[in-house]
mmCIF file of C-alpha atoms in Angstrom:
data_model
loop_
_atom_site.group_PDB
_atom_site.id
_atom_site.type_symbol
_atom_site.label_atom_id
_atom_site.label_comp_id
_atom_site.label_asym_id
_atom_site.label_seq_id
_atom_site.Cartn_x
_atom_site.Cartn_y
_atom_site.Cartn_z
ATOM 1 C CA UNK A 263 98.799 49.050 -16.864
ATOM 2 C CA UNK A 264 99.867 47.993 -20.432
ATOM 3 C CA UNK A 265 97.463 46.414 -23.197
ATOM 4 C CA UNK A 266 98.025 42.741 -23.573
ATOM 5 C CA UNK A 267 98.812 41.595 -26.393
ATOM 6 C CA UNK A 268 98.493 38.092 -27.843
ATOM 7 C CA UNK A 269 102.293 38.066 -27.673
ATOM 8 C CA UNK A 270 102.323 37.647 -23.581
ATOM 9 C CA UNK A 271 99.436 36.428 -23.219
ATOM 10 C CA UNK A 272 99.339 32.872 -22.468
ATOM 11 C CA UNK A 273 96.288 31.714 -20.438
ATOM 12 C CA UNK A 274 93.930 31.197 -23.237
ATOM 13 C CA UNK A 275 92.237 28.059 -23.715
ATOM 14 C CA UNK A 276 93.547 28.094 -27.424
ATOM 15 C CA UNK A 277 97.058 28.415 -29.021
ATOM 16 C CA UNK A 278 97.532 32.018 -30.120
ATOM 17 C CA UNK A 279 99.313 32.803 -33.461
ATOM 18 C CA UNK A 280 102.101 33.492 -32.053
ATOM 19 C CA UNK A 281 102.191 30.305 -29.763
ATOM 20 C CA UNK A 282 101.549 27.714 -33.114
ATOM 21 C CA UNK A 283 104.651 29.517 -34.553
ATOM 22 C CA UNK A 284 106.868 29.048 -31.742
ATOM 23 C CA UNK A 285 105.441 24.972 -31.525
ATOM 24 C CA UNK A 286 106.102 24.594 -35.529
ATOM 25 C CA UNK A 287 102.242 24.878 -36.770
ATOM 26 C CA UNK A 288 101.847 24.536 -40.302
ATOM 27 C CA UNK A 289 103.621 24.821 -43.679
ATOM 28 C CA UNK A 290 107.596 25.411 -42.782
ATOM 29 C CA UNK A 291 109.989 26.884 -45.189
ATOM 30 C CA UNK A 292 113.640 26.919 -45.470
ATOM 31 C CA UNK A 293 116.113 28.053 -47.997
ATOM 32 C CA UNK A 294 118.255 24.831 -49.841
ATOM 33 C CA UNK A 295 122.394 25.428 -48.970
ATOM 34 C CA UNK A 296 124.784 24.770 -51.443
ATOM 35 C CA UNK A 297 125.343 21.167 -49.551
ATOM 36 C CA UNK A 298 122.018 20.214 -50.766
ATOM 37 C CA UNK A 299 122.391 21.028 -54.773
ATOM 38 C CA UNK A 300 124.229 18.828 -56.657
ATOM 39 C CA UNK A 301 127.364 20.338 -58.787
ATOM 40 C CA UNK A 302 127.596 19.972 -62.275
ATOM 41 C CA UNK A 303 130.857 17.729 -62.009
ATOM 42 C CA UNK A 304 129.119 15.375 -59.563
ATOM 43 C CA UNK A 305 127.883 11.696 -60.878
ATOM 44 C CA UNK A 306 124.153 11.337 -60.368
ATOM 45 C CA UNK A 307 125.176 7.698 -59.018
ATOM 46 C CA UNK A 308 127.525 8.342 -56.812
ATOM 47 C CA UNK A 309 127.439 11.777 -56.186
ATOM 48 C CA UNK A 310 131.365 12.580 -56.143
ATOM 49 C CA UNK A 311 132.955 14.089 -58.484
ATOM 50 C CA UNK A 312 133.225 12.315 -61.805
ATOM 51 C CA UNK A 313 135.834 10.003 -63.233
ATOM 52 C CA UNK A 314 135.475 9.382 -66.751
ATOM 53 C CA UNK A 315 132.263 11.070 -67.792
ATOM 54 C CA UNK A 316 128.855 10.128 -69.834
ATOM 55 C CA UNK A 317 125.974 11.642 -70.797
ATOM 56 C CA UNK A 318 122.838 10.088 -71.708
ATOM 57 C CA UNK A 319 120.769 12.242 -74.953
ATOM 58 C CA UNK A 320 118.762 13.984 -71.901
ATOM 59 C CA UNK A 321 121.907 15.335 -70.748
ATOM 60 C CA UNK A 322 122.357 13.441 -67.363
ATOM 61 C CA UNK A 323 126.052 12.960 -66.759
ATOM 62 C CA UNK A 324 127.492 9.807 -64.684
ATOM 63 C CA UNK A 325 130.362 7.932 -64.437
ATOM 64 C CA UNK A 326 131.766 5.489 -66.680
ATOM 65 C CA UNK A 327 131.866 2.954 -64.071
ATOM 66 C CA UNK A 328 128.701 3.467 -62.334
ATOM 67 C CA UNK A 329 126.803 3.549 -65.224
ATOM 68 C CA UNK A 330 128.063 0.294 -66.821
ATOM 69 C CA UNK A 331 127.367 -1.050 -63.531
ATOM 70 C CA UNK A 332 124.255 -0.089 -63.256
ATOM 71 C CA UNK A 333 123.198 -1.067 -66.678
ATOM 72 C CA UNK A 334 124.740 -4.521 -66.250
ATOM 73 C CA UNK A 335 122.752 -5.144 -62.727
ATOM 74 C CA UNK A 336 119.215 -4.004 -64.787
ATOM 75 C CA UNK A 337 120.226 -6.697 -67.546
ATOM 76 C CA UNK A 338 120.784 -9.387 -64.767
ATOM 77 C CA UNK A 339 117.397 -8.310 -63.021
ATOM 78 C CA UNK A 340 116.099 -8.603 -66.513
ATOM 79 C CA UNK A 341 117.990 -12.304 -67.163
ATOM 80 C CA UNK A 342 116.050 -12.943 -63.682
ATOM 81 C CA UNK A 343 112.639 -11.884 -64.396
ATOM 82 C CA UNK A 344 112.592 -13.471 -67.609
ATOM 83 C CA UNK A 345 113.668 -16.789 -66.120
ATOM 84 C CA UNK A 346 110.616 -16.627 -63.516
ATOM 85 C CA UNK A 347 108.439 -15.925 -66.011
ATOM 86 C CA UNK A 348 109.005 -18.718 -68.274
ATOM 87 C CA UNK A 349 109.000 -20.974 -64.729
ATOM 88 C CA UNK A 350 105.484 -19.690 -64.348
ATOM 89 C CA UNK A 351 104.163 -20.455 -68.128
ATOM 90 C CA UNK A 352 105.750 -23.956 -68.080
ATOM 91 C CA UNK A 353 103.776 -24.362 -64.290
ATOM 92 C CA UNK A 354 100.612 -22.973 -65.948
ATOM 93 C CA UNK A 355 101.225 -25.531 -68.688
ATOM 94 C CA UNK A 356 101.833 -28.352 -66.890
ATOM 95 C CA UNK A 357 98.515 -27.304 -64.929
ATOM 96 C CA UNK A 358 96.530 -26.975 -67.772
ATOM 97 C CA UNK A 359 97.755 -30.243 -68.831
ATOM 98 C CA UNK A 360 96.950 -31.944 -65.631
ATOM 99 C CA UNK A 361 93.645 -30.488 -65.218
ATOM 100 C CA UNK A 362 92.390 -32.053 -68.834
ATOM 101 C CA UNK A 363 93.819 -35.475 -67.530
ATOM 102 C CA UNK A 364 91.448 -35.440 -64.856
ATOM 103 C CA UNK A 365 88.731 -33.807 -66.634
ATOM 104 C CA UNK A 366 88.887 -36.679 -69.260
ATOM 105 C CA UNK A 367 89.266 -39.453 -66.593
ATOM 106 C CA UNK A 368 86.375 -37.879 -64.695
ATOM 107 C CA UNK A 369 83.977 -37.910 -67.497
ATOM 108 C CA UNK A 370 85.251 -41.493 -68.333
ATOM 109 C CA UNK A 371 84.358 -42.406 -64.578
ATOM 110 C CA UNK A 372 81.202 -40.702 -65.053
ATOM 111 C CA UNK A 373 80.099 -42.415 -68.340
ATOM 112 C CA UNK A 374 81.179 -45.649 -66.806
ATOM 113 C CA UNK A 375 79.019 -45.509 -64.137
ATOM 114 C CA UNK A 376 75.892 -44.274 -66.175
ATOM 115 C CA UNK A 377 76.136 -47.736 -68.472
ATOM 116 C CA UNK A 378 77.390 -50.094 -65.614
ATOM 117 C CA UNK A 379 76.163 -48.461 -62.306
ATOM 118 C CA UNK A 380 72.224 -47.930 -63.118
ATOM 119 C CA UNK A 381 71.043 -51.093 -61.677
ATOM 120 C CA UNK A 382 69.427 -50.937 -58.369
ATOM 121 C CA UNK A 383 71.286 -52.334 -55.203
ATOM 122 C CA UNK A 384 68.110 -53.924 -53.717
ATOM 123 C CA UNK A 385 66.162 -56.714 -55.355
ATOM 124 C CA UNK A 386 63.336 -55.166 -52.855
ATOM 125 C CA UNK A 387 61.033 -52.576 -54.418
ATOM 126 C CA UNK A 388 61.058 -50.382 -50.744
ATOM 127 C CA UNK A 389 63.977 -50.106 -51.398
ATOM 128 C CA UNK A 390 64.793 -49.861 -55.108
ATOM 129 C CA UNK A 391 65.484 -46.336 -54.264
ATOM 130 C CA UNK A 392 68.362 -44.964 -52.256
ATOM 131 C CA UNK A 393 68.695 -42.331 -49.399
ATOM 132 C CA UNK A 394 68.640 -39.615 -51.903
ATOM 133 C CA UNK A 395 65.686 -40.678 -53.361
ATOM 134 C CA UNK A 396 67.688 -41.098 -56.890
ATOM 135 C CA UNK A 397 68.558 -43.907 -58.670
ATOM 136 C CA UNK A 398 70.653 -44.558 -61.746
ATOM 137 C CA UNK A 399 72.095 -41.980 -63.727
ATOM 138 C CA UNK A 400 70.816 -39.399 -61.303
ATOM 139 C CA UNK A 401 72.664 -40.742 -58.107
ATOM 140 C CA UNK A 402 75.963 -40.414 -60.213
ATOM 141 C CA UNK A 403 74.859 -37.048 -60.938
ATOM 142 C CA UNK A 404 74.219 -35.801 -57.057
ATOM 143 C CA UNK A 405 77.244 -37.458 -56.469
ATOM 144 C CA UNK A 406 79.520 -35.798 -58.877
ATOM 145 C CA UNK A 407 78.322 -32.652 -57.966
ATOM 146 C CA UNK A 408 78.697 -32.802 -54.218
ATOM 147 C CA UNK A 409 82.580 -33.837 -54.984
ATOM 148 C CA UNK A 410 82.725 -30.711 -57.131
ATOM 149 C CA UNK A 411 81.583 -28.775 -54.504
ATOM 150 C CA UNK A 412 83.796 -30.160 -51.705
ATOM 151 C CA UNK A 413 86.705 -29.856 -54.336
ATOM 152 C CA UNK A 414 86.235 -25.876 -55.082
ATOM 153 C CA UNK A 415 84.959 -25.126 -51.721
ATOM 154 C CA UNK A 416 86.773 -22.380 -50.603
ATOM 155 C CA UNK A 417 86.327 -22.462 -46.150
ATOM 156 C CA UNK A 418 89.543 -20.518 -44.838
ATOM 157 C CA UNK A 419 88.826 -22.417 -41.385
ATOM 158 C CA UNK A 420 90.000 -25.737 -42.794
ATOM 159 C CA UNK A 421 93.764 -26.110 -43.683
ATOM 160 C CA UNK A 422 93.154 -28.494 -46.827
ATOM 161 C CA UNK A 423 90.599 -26.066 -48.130
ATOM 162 C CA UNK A 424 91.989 -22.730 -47.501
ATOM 163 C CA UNK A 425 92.341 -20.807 -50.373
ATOM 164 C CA UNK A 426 95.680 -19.630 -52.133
ATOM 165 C CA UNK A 427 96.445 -16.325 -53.803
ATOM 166 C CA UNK A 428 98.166 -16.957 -57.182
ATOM 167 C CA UNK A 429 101.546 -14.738 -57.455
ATOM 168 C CA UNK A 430 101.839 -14.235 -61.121
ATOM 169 C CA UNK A 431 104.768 -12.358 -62.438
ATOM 170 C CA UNK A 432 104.122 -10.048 -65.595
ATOM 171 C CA UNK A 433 105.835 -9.873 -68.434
ATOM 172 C CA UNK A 434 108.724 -8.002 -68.303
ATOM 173 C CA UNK A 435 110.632 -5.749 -70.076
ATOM 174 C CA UNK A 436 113.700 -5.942 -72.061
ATOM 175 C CA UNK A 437 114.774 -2.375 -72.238
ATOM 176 C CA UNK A 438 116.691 -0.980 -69.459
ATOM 177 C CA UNK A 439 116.437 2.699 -68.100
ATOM 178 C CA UNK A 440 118.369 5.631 -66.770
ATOM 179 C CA UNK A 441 118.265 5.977 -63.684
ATOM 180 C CA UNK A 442 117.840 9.525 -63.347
ATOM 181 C CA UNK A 443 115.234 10.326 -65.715
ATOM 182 C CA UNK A 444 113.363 7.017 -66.306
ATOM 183 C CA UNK A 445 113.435 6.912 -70.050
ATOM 184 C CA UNK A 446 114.937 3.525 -72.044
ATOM 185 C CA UNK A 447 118.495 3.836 -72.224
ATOM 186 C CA UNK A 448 121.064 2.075 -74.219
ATOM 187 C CA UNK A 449 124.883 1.793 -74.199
ATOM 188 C CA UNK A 450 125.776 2.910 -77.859
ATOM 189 C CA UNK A 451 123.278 5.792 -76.887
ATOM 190 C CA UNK A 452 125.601 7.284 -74.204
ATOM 191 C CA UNK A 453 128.896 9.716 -75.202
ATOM 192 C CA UNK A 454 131.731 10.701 -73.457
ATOM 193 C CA UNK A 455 131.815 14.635 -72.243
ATOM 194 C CA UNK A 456 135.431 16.289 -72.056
ATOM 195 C CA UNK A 457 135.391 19.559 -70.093
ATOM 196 C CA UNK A 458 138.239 21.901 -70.125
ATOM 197 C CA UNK A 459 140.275 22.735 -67.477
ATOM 198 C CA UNK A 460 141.478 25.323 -65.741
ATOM 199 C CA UNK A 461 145.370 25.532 -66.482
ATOM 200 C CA UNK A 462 146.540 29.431 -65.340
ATOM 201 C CA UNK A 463 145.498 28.051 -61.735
ATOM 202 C CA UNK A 464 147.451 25.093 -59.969
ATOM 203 C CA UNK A 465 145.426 23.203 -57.638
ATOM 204 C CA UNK A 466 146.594 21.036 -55.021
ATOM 205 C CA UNK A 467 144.368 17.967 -55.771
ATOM 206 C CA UNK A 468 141.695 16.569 -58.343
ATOM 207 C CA UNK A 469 139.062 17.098 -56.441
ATOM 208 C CA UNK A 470 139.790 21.412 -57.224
ATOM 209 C CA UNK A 471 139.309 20.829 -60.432
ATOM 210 C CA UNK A 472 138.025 23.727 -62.261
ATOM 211 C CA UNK A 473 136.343 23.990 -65.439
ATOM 212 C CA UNK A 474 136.121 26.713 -68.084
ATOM 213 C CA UNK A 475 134.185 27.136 -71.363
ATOM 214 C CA UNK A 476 136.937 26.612 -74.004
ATOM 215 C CA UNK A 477 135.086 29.629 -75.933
ATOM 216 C CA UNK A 478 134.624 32.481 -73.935
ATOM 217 C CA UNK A 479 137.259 30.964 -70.875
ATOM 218 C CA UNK A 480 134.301 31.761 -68.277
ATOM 219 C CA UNK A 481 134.300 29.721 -65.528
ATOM 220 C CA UNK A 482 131.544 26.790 -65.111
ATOM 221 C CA UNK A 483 129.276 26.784 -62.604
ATOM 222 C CA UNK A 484 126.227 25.420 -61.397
ATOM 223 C CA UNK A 485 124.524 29.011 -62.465
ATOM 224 C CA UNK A 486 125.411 28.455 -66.239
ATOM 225 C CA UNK A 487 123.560 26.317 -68.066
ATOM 226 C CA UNK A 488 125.958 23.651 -70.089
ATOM 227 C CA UNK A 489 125.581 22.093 -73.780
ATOM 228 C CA UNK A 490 127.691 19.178 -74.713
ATOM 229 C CA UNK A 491 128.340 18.162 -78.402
ATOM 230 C CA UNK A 492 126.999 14.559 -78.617
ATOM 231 C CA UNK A 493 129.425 14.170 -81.659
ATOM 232 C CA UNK A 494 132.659 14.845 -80.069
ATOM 233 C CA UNK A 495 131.871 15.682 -76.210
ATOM 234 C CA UNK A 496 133.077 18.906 -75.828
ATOM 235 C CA UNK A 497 130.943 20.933 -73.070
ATOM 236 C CA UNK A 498 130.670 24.537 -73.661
ATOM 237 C CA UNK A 499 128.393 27.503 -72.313
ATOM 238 C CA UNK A 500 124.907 28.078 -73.294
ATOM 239 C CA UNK A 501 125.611 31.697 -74.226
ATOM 240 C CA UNK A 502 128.379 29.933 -77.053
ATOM 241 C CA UNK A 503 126.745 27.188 -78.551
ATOM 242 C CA UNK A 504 123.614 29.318 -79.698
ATOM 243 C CA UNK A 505 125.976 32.285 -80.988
ATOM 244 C CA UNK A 506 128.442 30.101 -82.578
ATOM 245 C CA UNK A 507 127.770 26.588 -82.992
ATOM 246 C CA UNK A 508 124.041 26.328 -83.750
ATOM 247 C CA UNK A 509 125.258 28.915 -86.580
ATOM 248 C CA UNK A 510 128.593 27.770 -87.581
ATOM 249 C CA UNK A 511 127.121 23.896 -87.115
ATOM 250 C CA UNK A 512 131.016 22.990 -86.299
ATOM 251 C CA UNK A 513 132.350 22.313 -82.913
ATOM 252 C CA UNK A 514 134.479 25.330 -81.929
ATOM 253 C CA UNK A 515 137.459 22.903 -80.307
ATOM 254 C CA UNK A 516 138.224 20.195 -82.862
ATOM 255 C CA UNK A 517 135.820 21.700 -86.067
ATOM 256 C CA UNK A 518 133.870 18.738 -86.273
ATOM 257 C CA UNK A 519 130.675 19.115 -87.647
ATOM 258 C CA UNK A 520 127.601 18.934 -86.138
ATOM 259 C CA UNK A 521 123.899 19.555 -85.890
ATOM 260 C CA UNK A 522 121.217 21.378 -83.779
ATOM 261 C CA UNK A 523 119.807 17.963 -82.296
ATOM 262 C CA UNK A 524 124.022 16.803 -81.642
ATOM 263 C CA UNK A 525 123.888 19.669 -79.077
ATOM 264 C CA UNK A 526 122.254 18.221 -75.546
ATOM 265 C CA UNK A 527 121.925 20.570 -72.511
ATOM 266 C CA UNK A 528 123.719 19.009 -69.458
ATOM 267 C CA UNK A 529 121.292 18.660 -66.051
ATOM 268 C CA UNK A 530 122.957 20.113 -63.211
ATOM 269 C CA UNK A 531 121.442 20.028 -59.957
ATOM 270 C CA UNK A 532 118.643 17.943 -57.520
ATOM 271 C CA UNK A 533 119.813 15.209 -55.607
ATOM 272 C CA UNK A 534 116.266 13.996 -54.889
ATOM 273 C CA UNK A 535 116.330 16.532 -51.986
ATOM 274 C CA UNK A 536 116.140 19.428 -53.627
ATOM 275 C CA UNK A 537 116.068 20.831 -57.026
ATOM 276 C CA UNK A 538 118.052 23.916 -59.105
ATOM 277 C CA UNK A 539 116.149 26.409 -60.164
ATOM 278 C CA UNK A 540 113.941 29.217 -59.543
ATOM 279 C CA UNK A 541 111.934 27.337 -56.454
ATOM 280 C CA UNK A 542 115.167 26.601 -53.920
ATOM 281 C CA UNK A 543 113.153 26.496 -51.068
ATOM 282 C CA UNK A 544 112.263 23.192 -49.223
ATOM 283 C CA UNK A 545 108.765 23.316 -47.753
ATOM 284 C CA UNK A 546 107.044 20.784 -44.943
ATOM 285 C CA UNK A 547 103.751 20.554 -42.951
ATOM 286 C CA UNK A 548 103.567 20.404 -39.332
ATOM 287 C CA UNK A 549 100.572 19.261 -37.830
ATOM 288 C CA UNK A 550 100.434 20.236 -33.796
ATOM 289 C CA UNK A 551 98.234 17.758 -31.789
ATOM 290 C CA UNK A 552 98.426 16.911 -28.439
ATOM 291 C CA UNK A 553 101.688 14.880 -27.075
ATOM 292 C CA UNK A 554 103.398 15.541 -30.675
ATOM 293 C CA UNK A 555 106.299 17.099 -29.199
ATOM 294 C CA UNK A 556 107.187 19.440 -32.673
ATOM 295 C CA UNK A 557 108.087 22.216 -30.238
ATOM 296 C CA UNK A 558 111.508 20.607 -30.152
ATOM 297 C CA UNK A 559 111.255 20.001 -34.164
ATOM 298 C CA UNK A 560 112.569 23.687 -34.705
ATOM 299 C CA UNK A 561 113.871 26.488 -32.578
ATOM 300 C CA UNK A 562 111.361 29.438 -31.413
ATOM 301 C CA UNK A 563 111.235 31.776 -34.217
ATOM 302 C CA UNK A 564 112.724 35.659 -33.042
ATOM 303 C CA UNK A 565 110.463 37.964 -33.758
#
């Protein structure tokens, strides 16, 4: 008769090893396809290849179009948020206002009653007092404070005193923002990026494009890393902007001259899903409970 092992054996009041694997227990990894990495010709708005390319100074590259679009729906937002903002200080004004009105007419109300309102209703001396026990200046006091009570009592059961939660809106800002990496951006701040194509191969459509470094005529990929010249746009390899360019400070295509800071590395990669890199591997936690059903989350793994 064999040995058992924990492979088999499945009347155990607890999961084996084995048996949390097969259900999906704990931390699940996965290598990232090449569907889930974005190309370096993609826009990071649209995701599709790119018509008319920009790049921001940190090198993230979208299209014309979707980028003036998306600039010009922040500035409305802005236009929008500005506008409710200067509602709400005119409101708080006008509040303000209000509130010293009534302050002013209250203590006017109160003063009038202290000169006018002192004298005893009763003639009688039982009852030169009244149910308070108060008289004069003191009733008006006891009075004025019960209404100030009853006015800032705050009893959630009772519709005209239920309290309301003021929805102030902030201040807001007047800079918009890429919407990649999160830091202000401006229009004069972006540049159009030329990239050199491939011309000893005929493709059949634009979406074949392919690019080449006009120095070294390798082609681009998403496993080179790109520098574009800020002061003319041409993209070349990594390998020949350092050699040449950061020496030579001229571009290599049209000789313009430029500088270490013109020369901005282009992001590739990272859709939000996953990122380029070193780390292409997209991890998640699977908790197994009772009724959870993450059996049918992922296959049996073959061992």
């Amino acid at each position: 008769m064999p040995q058992r092992h924990s492979k088999n054996n499945n009347d155990l009041a607890f999961f084996t090893y084995d048996e949390k694997r097969k259900l999906g227990y704990g931390t699940q990894k996965e290598r990232l396809g090449k569907d889930s990495i974005k190309p370096f010709d993609a826009c990071c708005l649209c995701l599709k290849p790119f018509i008319d390319p920009m790049s921001c100074q940190k090198g993230h590259v979208f299209c014309k179009e979707c980028i003036l679009e998306c600039l010009l729906a922040q500035k409305k937002d802005i236009q929008r948020k500005l506008a409710a903002h200067a509602a709400q200080q005119k409101q708080e004004k006008e509040e303000e206002e209000e509130r010293l009105i009534l302050e002013k007419a209250r203590e006017l109300d109160a003063f009038d009653q202290q000169n006018h309102g002192a004298l005893p209703q009763y003639n009688d001396k039982n009852h030169s007092r009244d149910k308070n026990g108060f008289h004069g200046a003191n009733s008006v006091k006891v009075t004025s404070f019960e209404e100030e009570a009853l006015r800032t009592m705050k009893a959630f059961w009772l519709p005209s005193a239920t309290p309301e939660a003021p929805v102030k809106v902030d201040t807001p800002s007047n800079s918009t923002f890429c919407p990649e990496g999160k830091e202000k951006l401006k229009l004069k701040t972006l540049f159009p990026i030329y990239f050199t194509e491939d011309e000893s191969e005929q493709k059949k459509s634009n979406l074949d494009k392919t690019y080449i470094c006009p120095s070294c005529k390798v082609t681009l990929t998403n496993t080179l890393s790109l520098v574009a010249v800020s002061s003319c746009g041409h993209v070349f390899c990594k390998k020949c902007a350092d050699r040449f360019m950061a020496v030579d400070k001229v571009c290599l295509v049209c000789d313009k001259p430029c500088r270490e800071r013109n020369l901005v590395t282009l992001e590739k990669g990272g859709t939000g899903f996953a990122g380029h890199g070193d780390h292409l591997e997209a991890t998640d936690f699977k908790h197994l409970g009772s009724g959870s059903g993450l059996g049918l989350v992922r296959p049996a793994a073959k061992t």
